[in-house]
Structures are given as C-alpha cells and as structure tokens.
Amino acid sequence: MNKPLLPGMPLTPDDAIEVHRFIAIDVETTGFVSAEECHRMVEIALVTIENGKITDQWSSLLWPDRIVPYDVTAIHGLSLEELQDAPRFADVWLEIQKRIENSVWVFHNASFDLHFLVYEMKRLGVDLQQPIVDTLELARKFLNQRSHSLPTLAQTLELPVTPVHRSLSDTLATAHLFLRLLSTVREQRTLITLGDLQKAQGRPTPWPKIEICPPPEPYALYLHQKTPVRLTLSGGEIFRQFEGHLEGATVGTQAAFYTLRNSDGERHVLSCEEILKVEPISPQKSSCSTPAHLQQLKLF
C-alpha cells in the first residue's frame, strides 16, 4: 500500500500517483499575458485532489491594482466595482501557499495560468516550483475530440461541473477532467508513477520568464511611506483631482496603474497616462530619493 507523502517531503517522478496531492488551479485575469500591459489576476481558485477524490476547494476574488478592460469584464463579469473589497494576492498568499506547496499543479492550458501565478509569487519574492500536469496536453493526446477547450470537454464528457469563465467552476471542471483523463490514460498505457504521467503528457510546460518593473519615483516613496497625496488628472479641458493614499501599483514596460484609496475607503485605479502631477498633501521630512530597500517588490 502506498503511503502518502509527509509535509515537506520532496516530490519525485518515481513516487506512485496515489501518494501525491494534486491541486487544480484556475485564474481569471484582466487580460492576456503581456509584459507591456502587465495584466493581473482578479480571481483564483484551488481544488485539492487526493487518492482520486476532490477533498477541498477554495477561491478568492483579487484586487488587481489596474483597470479591467470592458471586453474582459464581458467574459467573466468582474469589474473594479465588484472587486472593491477584494484582497490582494499578498493578503491571501498563506492560504494559497499551504495548498500548492508540496503538490502537483494541474492546469488546463498551463502556460496561461502559470504565468500569472508565478508573476504574483515573484512580486512577493517567492520561488516555488512544483511538478505540473496540463490537462489540455493530455486531452490532445488521449481524447479524440474536435475541440479540447474546457467547456467543450465538460459538455462532451458530461462532467458534473460546467465551466463558466469563473475560477471555481473552471477549476472544478479541470479537477473532474483530470480524474477522467487518469482513467483514460490507464486504459492505453502503464500509469503508475508521476513520471509515467509526465511522460504520457509529452511536452513539458516551460517555466515562465518574468521581469518585475518597480514603480518609478516619486510613487515608490509615497507607496512605502503611505504619504497622503493629491493626483491631478487630465481629461480634455477639464482637470480632475483625487486625494488619498497610494496603496498599490502595477507597472509594465509600456503602462502603469496606481490604486489610490480616498478618505471614504473607496479605491480608484488611475493610469499613469492620465496623471499630470502627483504631490504630497503635507510636507514630508524624508528625502525624495528612493532608499535601496524600496526596491523590494513586496512593498507594492
């Protein structure tokens, strides 16, 4: 009888599939993978699979510190209004970490979701790499279907969950698809260890290469010191002003966004393209230069 891996034990390809904990992961985002626009998560869900059964599910909305384009909201239904009270990824990281560490990560189209997960971990200074199983790659090899999209497979295989472009439904569908694929693959070839499963998948998922852009001055200083600021925005012939604290930033190579929380606790996301001026509301004694420790990514 295979004994389950103890917490902290490394995962190896030679271990039997049954001893591994598998975590199906799905995220909803503000857009596609883009270093220029630097899109972010707006929702994440994790479903735990142990001994061939779903044993746990968890999900959370996430504040993205950037705008959500209208055409993307039309897909998953999540706008900044719906996300006003959502935590940031850093706020729920411990809940995520205890589920995904020492586990095999299961995605449908792994390269997409993995990019956003690694991006958020890198912002926190976390380097966590686990074995990956991609149900899309397995489905392409072992299921004779015209389309291998998650909604199509859920329908044709009559999975008990229908994905609706929300993280929890999509993750549950991925988990059920994974269990179905295990049975299908075992009918066609020997499947005993994690290594056997990885060989059956064939093409491994490349680990994403991600660069994090820190906020420029003076935003980095104001974010770190929680300085009350006034932002003047352009709007044609009309100028608008916002006052509050900068509490988050998303910076890409060609775009940057900042979250400002006003005195009423309301969050506003402002694009650097529309910001004409940022200034402290009250004089600050500290230097305007950025201390070296402000470059720590976890500060924004």
PDB file of C-alpha atoms in Angstrom:
ATOM      1  CA  MET A   1       0.000   0.000   0.000  1.00  0.00           C
ATOM      2  CA  ASN A   2       1.374   3.402  -0.938  1.00  0.00           C
ATOM      3  CA  LYS A   3       1.884   5.796   1.931  1.00  0.00           C
ATOM      4  CA  PRO A   4       1.064   9.478   1.357  1.00  0.00           C
ATOM      5  CA  LEU A   5       3.932  11.910   1.296  1.00  0.00           C
ATOM      6  CA  LEU A   6       4.529  13.719   4.559  1.00  0.00           C
ATOM      7  CA  PRO A   7       4.507  17.545   4.607  1.00  0.00           C
ATOM      8  CA  GLY A   8       7.849  18.882   3.437  1.00  0.00           C
ATOM      9  CA  MET A   9       8.866  15.709   1.597  1.00  0.00           C
ATOM     10  CA  PRO A  10      10.086  16.443  -1.948  1.00  0.00           C
ATOM     11  CA  LEU A  11       8.018  15.214  -4.876  1.00  0.00           C
ATOM     12  CA  THR A  12       9.812  12.795  -7.181  1.00  0.00           C
ATOM     13  CA  PRO A  13       8.759  11.258 -10.518  1.00  0.00           C
ATOM     14  CA  ASP A  14       9.286   7.775  -9.050  1.00  0.00           C
ATOM     15  CA  ASP A  15       6.555   8.137  -6.427  1.00  0.00           C
ATOM     16  CA  ALA A  16       3.240   6.439  -7.123  1.00  0.00           C
ATOM     17  CA  ILE A  17       0.490   8.749  -8.366  1.00  0.00           C
ATOM     18  CA  GLU A  18      -1.690   7.851  -5.379  1.00  0.00           C
ATOM     19  CA  VAL A  19       0.742   9.311  -2.833  1.00  0.00           C
ATOM     20  CA  HIS A  20       0.700  12.729  -4.460  1.00  0.00           C
ATOM     21  CA  ARG A  21      -1.610  15.598  -3.683  1.00  0.00           C
ATOM     22  CA  PHE A  22      -2.819  17.281  -6.855  1.00  0.00           C
ATOM     23  CA  ILE A  23      -4.055  20.886  -6.892  1.00  0.00           C
ATOM     24  CA  ALA A  24      -6.174  22.053  -9.812  1.00  0.00           C
ATOM     25  CA  ILE A  25      -5.649  25.787 -10.366  1.00  0.00           C
ATOM     26  CA  ASP A  26      -7.506  28.327 -12.457  1.00  0.00           C
ATOM     27  CA  VAL A  27      -7.330  32.116 -12.562  1.00  0.00           C
ATOM     28  CA  GLU A  28      -9.393  34.893 -14.098  1.00  0.00           C
ATOM     29  CA  THR A  29      -7.423  37.944 -15.188  1.00  0.00           C
ATOM     30  CA  THR A  30      -7.570  41.465 -16.586  1.00  0.00           C
ATOM     31  CA  GLY A  31      -6.254  40.251 -19.951  1.00  0.00           C
ATOM     32  CA  PHE A  32      -3.747  38.080 -21.759  1.00  0.00           C
ATOM     33  CA  VAL A  33      -0.085  37.545 -20.922  1.00  0.00           C
ATOM     34  CA  SER A  34       1.620  40.854 -21.711  1.00  0.00           C
ATOM     35  CA  ALA A  35       4.819  42.371 -20.351  1.00  0.00           C
ATOM     36  CA  GLU A  36       3.780  45.696 -21.877  1.00  0.00           C
ATOM     37  CA  GLU A  37       0.336  45.932 -20.261  1.00  0.00           C
ATOM     38  CA  CYS A  38       1.168  43.748 -17.229  1.00  0.00           C
ATOM     39  CA  HIS A  39      -2.213  42.129 -16.694  1.00  0.00           C
ATOM     40  CA  ARG A  40      -3.102  40.730 -13.273  1.00  0.00           C
ATOM     41  CA  MET A  41      -5.381  38.205 -11.598  1.00  0.00           C
ATOM     42  CA  VAL A  42      -8.888  39.138 -10.497  1.00  0.00           C
ATOM     43  CA  GLU A  43      -9.800  35.686  -9.150  1.00  0.00           C
ATOM     44  CA  ILE A  44      -8.103  32.412  -8.234  1.00  0.00           C
ATOM     45  CA  ALA A  45      -9.460  29.009  -7.247  1.00  0.00           C
ATOM     46  CA  LEU A  46      -7.735  25.877  -5.956  1.00  0.00           C
ATOM     47  CA  VAL A  47      -9.252  22.394  -5.812  1.00  0.00           C
ATOM     48  CA  THR A  48      -7.431  19.617  -3.938  1.00  0.00           C
ATOM     49  CA  ILE A  49      -7.394  16.050  -5.285  1.00  0.00           C
ATOM     50  CA  GLU A  50      -6.196  13.230  -3.037  1.00  0.00           C
ATOM     51  CA  ASN A  51      -6.492   9.478  -3.585  1.00  0.00           C
ATOM     52  CA  GLY A  52      -8.635  10.026  -6.647  1.00  0.00           C
ATOM     53  CA  LYS A  53     -11.164  12.276  -4.892  1.00  0.00           C
ATOM     54  CA  ILE A  54     -11.784  16.000  -4.541  1.00  0.00           C
ATOM     55  CA  THR A  55     -11.156  16.819  -0.884  1.00  0.00           C
ATOM     56  CA  ASP A  56     -11.060  20.617  -0.699  1.00  0.00           C
ATOM     57  CA  GLN A  57     -11.939  23.725  -2.679  1.00  0.00           C
ATOM     58  CA  TRP A  58     -11.020  27.364  -2.090  1.00  0.00           C
ATOM     59  CA  SER A  59     -11.391  30.553  -4.099  1.00  0.00           C
ATOM     60  CA  SER A  60     -10.984  34.290  -3.722  1.00  0.00           C
ATOM     61  CA  LEU A  61     -11.536  37.449  -5.703  1.00  0.00           C
ATOM     62  CA  LEU A  62      -8.397  39.579  -6.029  1.00  0.00           C
ATOM     63  CA  TRP A  63      -7.817  43.308  -6.353  1.00  0.00           C
ATOM     64  CA  PRO A  64      -5.632  43.764  -9.471  1.00  0.00           C
ATOM     65  CA  ASP A  65      -4.198  47.284  -8.947  1.00  0.00           C
ATOM     66  CA  ARG A  66      -5.016  48.079 -12.574  1.00  0.00           C
ATOM     67  CA  ILE A  67      -8.068  48.608 -14.770  1.00  0.00           C
ATOM     68  CA  VAL A  68     -10.196  45.725 -16.042  1.00  0.00           C
ATOM     69  CA  PRO A  69     -10.988  46.341 -19.739  1.00  0.00           C
ATOM     70  CA  TYR A  70     -14.688  46.278 -20.621  1.00  0.00           C
ATOM     71  CA  ASP A  71     -14.276  43.448 -23.117  1.00  0.00           C
ATOM     72  CA  VAL A  72     -12.625  41.302 -20.436  1.00  0.00           C
ATOM     73  CA  THR A  73     -15.335  42.085 -17.886  1.00  0.00           C
ATOM     74  CA  ALA A  74     -17.824  40.902 -20.517  1.00  0.00           C
ATOM     75  CA  ILE A  75     -16.183  37.460 -20.346  1.00  0.00           C
ATOM     76  CA  HIS A  76     -16.035  36.801 -16.603  1.00  0.00           C
ATOM     77  CA  GLY A  77     -18.336  39.519 -15.276  1.00  0.00           C
ATOM     78  CA  LEU A  78     -15.785  41.005 -12.868  1.00  0.00           C
ATOM     79  CA  SER A  79     -15.242  44.769 -12.836  1.00  0.00           C
ATOM     80  CA  LEU A  80     -13.471  47.045 -10.371  1.00  0.00           C
ATOM     81  CA  GLU A  81     -16.848  47.742  -8.768  1.00  0.00           C
ATOM     82  CA  GLU A  82     -17.305  44.042  -7.961  1.00  0.00           C
ATOM     83  CA  LEU A  83     -13.712  43.868  -6.718  1.00  0.00           C
ATOM     84  CA  GLN A  84     -13.779  46.930  -4.430  1.00  0.00           C
ATOM     85  CA  ASP A  85     -13.478  44.880  -1.221  1.00  0.00           C
ATOM     86  CA  ALA A  86     -11.326  42.090  -2.636  1.00  0.00           C
ATOM     87  CA  PRO A  87      -7.956  41.302  -1.030  1.00  0.00           C
ATOM     88  CA  ARG A  88      -4.699  41.436  -2.920  1.00  0.00           C
ATOM     89  CA  PHE A  89      -2.808  38.271  -3.782  1.00  0.00           C
ATOM     90  CA  ALA A  90      -0.339  39.035  -0.982  1.00  0.00           C
ATOM     91  CA  ASP A  91      -3.196  39.135   1.536  1.00  0.00           C
ATOM     92  CA  VAL A  92      -4.276  35.561   0.744  1.00  0.00           C
ATOM     93  CA  TRP A  93      -0.862  34.133  -0.071  1.00  0.00           C
ATOM     94  CA  LEU A  94      -0.664  31.986   3.082  1.00  0.00           C
ATOM     95  CA  GLU A  95      -3.988  30.347   2.190  1.00  0.00           C
ATOM     96  CA  ILE A  96      -2.655  29.662  -1.292  1.00  0.00           C
ATOM     97  CA  GLN A  97       0.778  28.535  -0.159  1.00  0.00           C
ATOM     98  CA  LYS A  98      -0.432  25.856   2.245  1.00  0.00           C
ATOM     99  CA  ARG A  99      -2.395  24.288  -0.606  1.00  0.00           C
ATOM    100  CA  ILE A 100       0.031  24.490  -3.511  1.00  0.00           C
ATOM    101  CA  GLU A 101       3.360  23.713  -1.867  1.00  0.00           C
ATOM    102  CA  ASN A 102       4.383  20.052  -1.921  1.00  0.00           C
ATOM    103  CA  SER A 103       1.647  19.415  -4.501  1.00  0.00           C
ATOM    104  CA  VAL A 104       1.429  18.649  -8.203  1.00  0.00           C
ATOM    105  CA  TRP A 105      -0.155  21.605 -10.003  1.00  0.00           C
ATOM    106  CA  VAL A 106      -2.893  20.789 -12.502  1.00  0.00           C
ATOM    107  CA  PHE A 107      -3.966  23.333 -15.129  1.00  0.00           C
ATOM    108  CA  HIS A 108      -5.965  23.352 -18.331  1.00  0.00           C
ATOM    109  CA  ASN A 109      -3.669  25.313 -20.656  1.00  0.00           C
ATOM    110  CA  ALA A 110      -0.929  25.596 -18.064  1.00  0.00           C
ATOM    111  CA  SER A 111       1.186  28.264 -19.768  1.00  0.00           C
ATOM    112  CA  PHE A 112      -1.535  30.889 -19.262  1.00  0.00           C
ATOM    113  CA  ASP A 113      -2.470  30.359 -15.607  1.00  0.00           C
ATOM    114  CA  LEU A 114       1.083  29.520 -14.567  1.00  0.00           C
ATOM    115  CA  HIS A 115       2.343  32.870 -15.874  1.00  0.00           C
ATOM    116  CA  PHE A 116       0.030  34.819 -13.585  1.00  0.00           C
ATOM    117  CA  LEU A 117       0.725  32.609 -10.567  1.00  0.00           C
ATOM    118  CA  VAL A 118       4.495  32.913 -10.986  1.00  0.00           C
ATOM    119  CA  TYR A 119       4.209  36.672 -11.544  1.00  0.00           C
ATOM    120  CA  GLU A 120       2.421  37.166  -8.213  1.00  0.00           C
ATOM    121  CA  MET A 121       4.819  34.884  -6.354  1.00  0.00           C
ATOM    122  CA  LYS A 122       7.789  36.719  -7.811  1.00  0.00           C
ATOM    123  CA  ARG A 123       6.386  40.032  -6.574  1.00  0.00           C
ATOM    124  CA  LEU A 124       6.475  38.510  -3.093  1.00  0.00           C
ATOM    125  CA  GLY A 125       9.998  37.187  -3.525  1.00  0.00           C
ATOM    126  CA  VAL A 126       8.746  33.580  -3.557  1.00  0.00           C
ATOM    127  CA  ASP A 127      10.466  30.938  -5.687  1.00  0.00           C
ATOM    128  CA  LEU A 128       8.224  27.869  -5.600  1.00  0.00           C
ATOM    129  CA  GLN A 129       8.345  25.338  -8.425  1.00  0.00           C
ATOM    130  CA  GLN A 130       6.302  22.141  -8.388  1.00  0.00           C
ATOM    131  CA  PRO A 131       5.586  19.406 -10.959  1.00  0.00           C
ATOM    132  CA  ILE A 132       2.942  20.421 -13.498  1.00  0.00           C
ATOM    133  CA  VAL A 133       0.245  18.444 -15.287  1.00  0.00           C
ATOM    134  CA  ASP A 134      -1.597  20.088 -18.183  1.00  0.00           C
ATOM    135  CA  THR A 135      -4.995  18.520 -18.905  1.00  0.00           C
ATOM    136  CA  LEU A 136      -5.064  20.313 -22.262  1.00  0.00           C
ATOM    137  CA  GLU A 137      -1.952  18.445 -23.426  1.00  0.00           C
ATOM    138  CA  LEU A 138      -3.278  15.136 -22.070  1.00  0.00           C
ATOM    139  CA  ALA A 139      -6.649  15.698 -23.744  1.00  0.00           C
ATOM    140  CA  ARG A 140      -4.997  16.419 -27.096  1.00  0.00           C
ATOM    141  CA  LYS A 141      -3.132  13.114 -26.913  1.00  0.00           C
ATOM    142  CA  PHE A 142      -5.758  10.809 -25.438  1.00  0.00           C
ATOM    143  CA  LEU A 143      -9.192  12.238 -26.287  1.00  0.00           C
ATOM    144  CA  ASN A 144     -10.376  12.149 -29.884  1.00  0.00           C
ATOM    145  CA  GLN A 145     -12.283  15.435 -29.902  1.00  0.00           C
ATOM    146  CA  ARG A 146     -12.591  18.228 -32.463  1.00  0.00           C
ATOM    147  CA  SER A 147     -12.075  20.790 -29.718  1.00  0.00           C
ATOM    148  CA  HIS A 148     -10.170  20.416 -26.481  1.00  0.00           C
ATOM    149  CA  SER A 149     -11.404  23.599 -24.830  1.00  0.00           C
ATOM    150  CA  LEU A 150     -12.559  23.118 -21.260  1.00  0.00           C
ATOM    151  CA  PRO A 151     -16.243  23.986 -21.941  1.00  0.00           C
ATOM    152  CA  THR A 152     -16.386  21.583 -24.896  1.00  0.00           C
ATOM    153  CA  LEU A 153     -14.763  18.727 -22.984  1.00  0.00           C
ATOM    154  CA  ALA A 154     -17.017  19.317 -19.984  1.00  0.00           C
ATOM    155  CA  GLN A 155     -20.044  19.005 -22.247  1.00  0.00           C
ATOM    156  CA  THR A 156     -18.955  16.046 -24.378  1.00  0.00           C
ATOM    157  CA  LEU A 157     -17.624  14.069 -21.399  1.00  0.00           C
ATOM    158  CA  GLU A 158     -20.659  15.042 -19.302  1.00  0.00           C
ATOM    159  CA  LEU A 159     -18.541  16.282 -16.423  1.00  0.00           C
ATOM    160  CA  PRO A 160     -20.556  17.196 -13.303  1.00  0.00           C
ATOM    161  CA  VAL A 161     -19.458  20.857 -13.461  1.00  0.00           C
ATOM    162  CA  THR A 162     -19.907  23.316 -16.331  1.00  0.00           C
ATOM    163  CA  PRO A 163     -17.121  25.935 -16.631  1.00  0.00           C
ATOM    164  CA  VAL A 164     -18.498  29.471 -16.918  1.00  0.00           C
ATOM    165  CA  HIS A 165     -15.318  31.595 -17.025  1.00  0.00           C
ATOM    166  CA  ARG A 166     -15.224  31.896 -13.246  1.00  0.00           C
ATOM    167  CA  SER A 167     -12.310  30.398 -11.371  1.00  0.00           C
ATOM    168  CA  LEU A 168     -14.105  27.961  -9.074  1.00  0.00           C
ATOM    169  CA  SER A 169     -16.331  26.427 -11.735  1.00  0.00           C
ATOM    170  CA  ASP A 170     -13.410  26.191 -14.155  1.00  0.00           C
ATOM    171  CA  THR A 171     -11.125  24.666 -11.512  1.00  0.00           C
ATOM    172  CA  LEU A 172     -13.715  22.077 -10.507  1.00  0.00           C
ATOM    173  CA  ALA A 173     -14.192  21.205 -14.172  1.00  0.00           C
ATOM    174  CA  THR A 174     -10.409  20.867 -14.548  1.00  0.00           C
ATOM    175  CA  ALA A 175     -10.249  18.592 -11.494  1.00  0.00           C
ATOM    176  CA  HIS A 176     -13.002  16.311 -12.823  1.00  0.00           C
ATOM    177  CA  LEU A 177     -11.366  16.302 -16.262  1.00  0.00           C
ATOM    178  CA  PHE A 178      -8.044  15.322 -14.685  1.00  0.00           C
ATOM    179  CA  LEU A 179      -9.630  12.364 -12.883  1.00  0.00           C
ATOM    180  CA  ARG A 180     -11.342  11.267 -16.093  1.00  0.00           C
ATOM    181  CA  LEU A 181      -8.064  11.545 -18.006  1.00  0.00           C
ATOM    182  CA  LEU A 182      -6.263   9.389 -15.438  1.00  0.00           C
ATOM    183  CA  SER A 183      -8.725   6.595 -16.157  1.00  0.00           C
ATOM    184  CA  THR A 184      -8.459   7.106 -19.924  1.00  0.00           C
ATOM    185  CA  VAL A 185      -4.666   7.105 -19.957  1.00  0.00           C
ATOM    186  CA  ARG A 186      -4.544   3.972 -17.785  1.00  0.00           C
ATOM    187  CA  GLU A 187      -6.629   2.151 -20.371  1.00  0.00           C
ATOM    188  CA  GLN A 188      -3.990   2.824 -23.011  1.00  0.00           C
ATOM    189  CA  ARG A 189      -0.666   2.581 -21.201  1.00  0.00           C
ATOM    190  CA  THR A 190       1.030   1.777 -17.911  1.00  0.00           C
ATOM    191  CA  LEU A 191       0.462   4.596 -15.473  1.00  0.00           C
ATOM    192  CA  ILE A 192       1.897   4.011 -12.018  1.00  0.00           C
ATOM    193  CA  THR A 193       4.152   6.911 -11.086  1.00  0.00           C
ATOM    194  CA  LEU A 194       4.117  10.669 -11.507  1.00  0.00           C
ATOM    195  CA  GLY A 195       6.923  10.193 -14.015  1.00  0.00           C
ATOM    196  CA  ASP A 196       4.670   7.922 -16.076  1.00  0.00           C
ATOM    197  CA  LEU A 197       2.023  10.641 -16.123  1.00  0.00           C
ATOM    198  CA  GLN A 198       4.526  13.295 -17.169  1.00  0.00           C
ATOM    199  CA  LYS A 199       5.782  11.059 -19.996  1.00  0.00           C
ATOM    200  CA  ALA A 200       2.201  10.443 -21.110  1.00  0.00           C
ATOM    201  CA  GLN A 201       1.651  14.190 -21.320  1.00  0.00           C
ATOM    202  CA  GLY A 202       4.700  14.556 -23.518  1.00  0.00           C
ATOM    203  CA  ARG A 203       5.624  18.195 -23.979  1.00  0.00           C
ATOM    204  CA  PRO A 204       6.523  19.731 -20.594  1.00  0.00           C
ATOM    205  CA  THR A 205       5.230  23.146 -19.614  1.00  0.00           C
ATOM    206  CA  PRO A 206       8.038  25.735 -19.874  1.00  0.00           C
ATOM    207  CA  TRP A 207       8.593  27.814 -16.764  1.00  0.00           C
ATOM    208  CA  PRO A 208       7.716  31.449 -17.499  1.00  0.00           C
ATOM    209  CA  LYS A 209      10.457  34.062 -17.545  1.00  0.00           C
ATOM    210  CA  ILE A 210       9.118  37.148 -15.845  1.00  0.00           C
ATOM    211  CA  GLU A 211      10.628  40.532 -15.087  1.00  0.00           C
ATOM    212  CA  ILE A 212       9.022  42.754 -12.465  1.00  0.00           C
ATOM    213  CA  CYS A 213       9.025  46.507 -13.072  1.00  0.00           C
ATOM    214  CA  PRO A 214       9.103  48.510  -9.815  1.00  0.00           C
ATOM    215  CA  PRO A 215       7.203  51.805  -9.540  1.00  0.00           C
ATOM    216  CA  PRO A 216       9.209  54.888 -10.522  1.00  0.00           C
ATOM    217  CA  GLU A 217       9.815  57.898  -8.310  1.00  0.00           C
ATOM    218  CA  PRO A 218       8.067  59.521  -6.578  1.00  0.00           C
ATOM    219  CA  TYR A 219       5.408  56.787  -6.498  1.00  0.00           C
ATOM    220  CA  ALA A 220       7.686  54.224  -4.820  1.00  0.00           C
ATOM    221  CA  LEU A 221       8.377  56.606  -1.936  1.00  0.00           C
ATOM    222  CA  TYR A 222       4.723  57.579  -1.486  1.00  0.00           C
ATOM    223  CA  LEU A 223       3.666  53.920  -1.566  1.00  0.00           C
ATOM    224  CA  HIS A 224       6.242  52.924   1.018  1.00  0.00           C
ATOM    225  CA  GLN A 225       5.542  55.803   3.398  1.00  0.00           C
ATOM    226  CA  LYS A 226       1.751  55.790   2.848  1.00  0.00           C
ATOM    227  CA  THR A 227       2.017  59.511   2.188  1.00  0.00           C
ATOM    228  CA  PRO A 228      -1.263  61.413   1.678  1.00  0.00           C
ATOM    229  CA  VAL A 229      -1.112  62.614  -1.920  1.00  0.00           C
ATOM    230  CA  ARG A 230      -3.036  64.668  -4.429  1.00  0.00           C
ATOM    231  CA  LEU A 231      -3.206  63.427  -8.019  1.00  0.00           C
ATOM    232  CA  THR A 232      -4.120  65.808 -10.816  1.00  0.00           C
ATOM    233  CA  LEU A 233      -5.560  64.063 -13.866  1.00  0.00           C
ATOM    234  CA  SER A 234      -6.091  65.276 -17.398  1.00  0.00           C
ATOM    235  CA  GLY A 235      -9.487  64.988 -19.022  1.00  0.00           C
ATOM    236  CA  GLY A 236      -9.503  67.141 -22.120  1.00  0.00           C
ATOM    237  CA  GLU A 237     -10.156  70.703 -20.994  1.00  0.00           C
ATOM    238  CA  ILE A 238     -11.251  69.540 -17.520  1.00  0.00           C
ATOM    239  CA  PHE A 239      -8.787  68.611 -14.793  1.00  0.00           C
ATOM    240  CA  ARG A 240      -9.753  66.235 -12.000  1.00  0.00           C
ATOM    241  CA  GLN A 241      -8.087  65.777  -8.640  1.00  0.00           C
ATOM    242  CA  PHE A 242      -8.017  62.784  -6.304  1.00  0.00           C
ATOM    243  CA  GLU A 243      -6.729  62.759  -2.746  1.00  0.00           C
ATOM    244  CA  GLY A 244      -5.838  59.787  -0.597  1.00  0.00           C
ATOM    245  CA  HIS A 245      -3.115  57.188  -0.084  1.00  0.00           C
ATOM    246  CA  LEU A 246      -1.409  55.211  -2.816  1.00  0.00           C
ATOM    247  CA  GLU A 247      -1.717  51.585  -1.745  1.00  0.00           C
ATOM    248  CA  GLY A 248      -0.747  49.529  -4.785  1.00  0.00           C
ATOM    249  CA  ALA A 249       0.776  49.609  -8.250  1.00  0.00           C
ATOM    250  CA  THR A 250       1.007  47.581 -11.429  1.00  0.00           C
ATOM    251  CA  VAL A 251       3.840  48.575 -13.742  1.00  0.00           C
ATOM    252  CA  GLY A 252       4.524  47.142 -17.196  1.00  0.00           C
ATOM    253  CA  THR A 253       7.026  48.162 -19.830  1.00  0.00           C
ATOM    254  CA  GLN A 254       4.509  50.443 -21.567  1.00  0.00           C
ATOM    255  CA  ALA A 255       1.792  51.050 -18.968  1.00  0.00           C
ATOM    256  CA  ALA A 256       1.463  51.735 -15.262  1.00  0.00           C
ATOM    257  CA  PHE A 257      -1.505  51.894 -12.900  1.00  0.00           C
ATOM    258  CA  TYR A 258      -1.865  53.031  -9.305  1.00  0.00           C
ATOM    259  CA  THR A 259      -4.518  52.347  -6.690  1.00  0.00           C
ATOM    260  CA  LEU A 260      -5.498  55.343  -4.586  1.00  0.00           C
ATOM    261  CA  ARG A 261      -7.759  54.881  -1.564  1.00  0.00           C
ATOM    262  CA  ASN A 262      -9.630  58.011  -0.514  1.00  0.00           C
ATOM    263  CA  SER A 263     -10.783  59.045   2.956  1.00  0.00           C
ATOM    264  CA  ASP A 264     -14.057  57.160   2.468  1.00  0.00           C
ATOM    265  CA  GLY A 265     -12.159  53.927   1.866  1.00  0.00           C
ATOM    266  CA  GLU A 266     -13.050  53.803  -1.816  1.00  0.00           C
ATOM    267  CA  ARG A 267     -10.434  52.516  -4.239  1.00  0.00           C
ATOM    268  CA  HIS A 268      -9.653  54.262  -7.523  1.00  0.00           C
ATOM    269  CA  VAL A 269      -7.350  52.897 -10.225  1.00  0.00           C
ATOM    270  CA  LEU A 270      -5.558  55.617 -12.174  1.00  0.00           C
ATOM    271  CA  SER A 271      -3.416  55.220 -15.271  1.00  0.00           C
ATOM    272  CA  CYS A 272      -0.059  56.969 -15.466  1.00  0.00           C
ATOM    273  CA  GLU A 273      -1.118  58.295 -18.880  1.00  0.00           C
ATOM    274  CA  GLU A 274      -3.821  60.439 -17.296  1.00  0.00           C
ATOM    275  CA  ILE A 275      -1.808  61.595 -14.263  1.00  0.00           C
ATOM    276  CA  LEU A 276      -0.402  65.090 -14.812  1.00  0.00           C
ATOM    277  CA  LYS A 277       1.005  65.616 -11.336  1.00  0.00           C
ATOM    278  CA  VAL A 278       1.403  63.791  -8.037  1.00  0.00           C
ATOM    279  CA  GLU A 279       2.273  65.743  -4.908  1.00  0.00           C
ATOM    280  CA  PRO A 280       2.203  65.188  -1.149  1.00  0.00           C
ATOM    281  CA  ILE A 281      -0.635  66.922   0.642  1.00  0.00           C
ATOM    282  CA  SER A 282       1.598  67.721   3.595  1.00  0.00           C
ATOM    283  CA  PRO A 283       5.373  68.361   3.558  1.00  0.00           C
ATOM    284  CA  GLN A 284       7.477  65.267   4.167  1.00  0.00           C
ATOM    285  CA  LYS A 285      10.705  65.343   6.104  1.00  0.00           C
ATOM    286  CA  SER A 286      12.184  62.368   4.289  1.00  0.00           C
ATOM    287  CA  SER A 287      14.393  62.587   1.238  1.00  0.00           C
ATOM    288  CA  CYS A 288      12.918  62.345  -2.227  1.00  0.00           C
ATOM    289  CA  SER A 289      15.471  59.723  -3.205  1.00  0.00           C
ATOM    290  CA  THR A 290      14.436  56.082  -3.115  1.00  0.00           C
ATOM    291  CA  PRO A 291      16.166  54.022  -0.413  1.00  0.00           C
ATOM    292  CA  ALA A 292      17.544  50.722  -1.693  1.00  0.00           C
ATOM    293  CA  HIS A 293      15.071  48.677   0.350  1.00  0.00           C
ATOM    294  CA  LEU A 294      12.167  50.280  -1.507  1.00  0.00           C
ATOM    295  CA  GLN A 295      13.103  48.143  -4.481  1.00  0.00           C
ATOM    296  CA  GLN A 296      11.832  45.090  -2.570  1.00  0.00           C
ATOM    297  CA  LEU A 297       8.888  44.017  -4.694  1.00  0.00           C
ATOM    298  CA  LYS A 298       6.698  43.051  -1.771  1.00  0.00           C
ATOM    299  CA  LEU A 299       6.253  46.743  -0.948  1.00  0.00           C
ATOM    300  CA  PHE A 300       3.972  47.273  -3.934  1.00  0.00           C
TER     301      PHE A 300
END
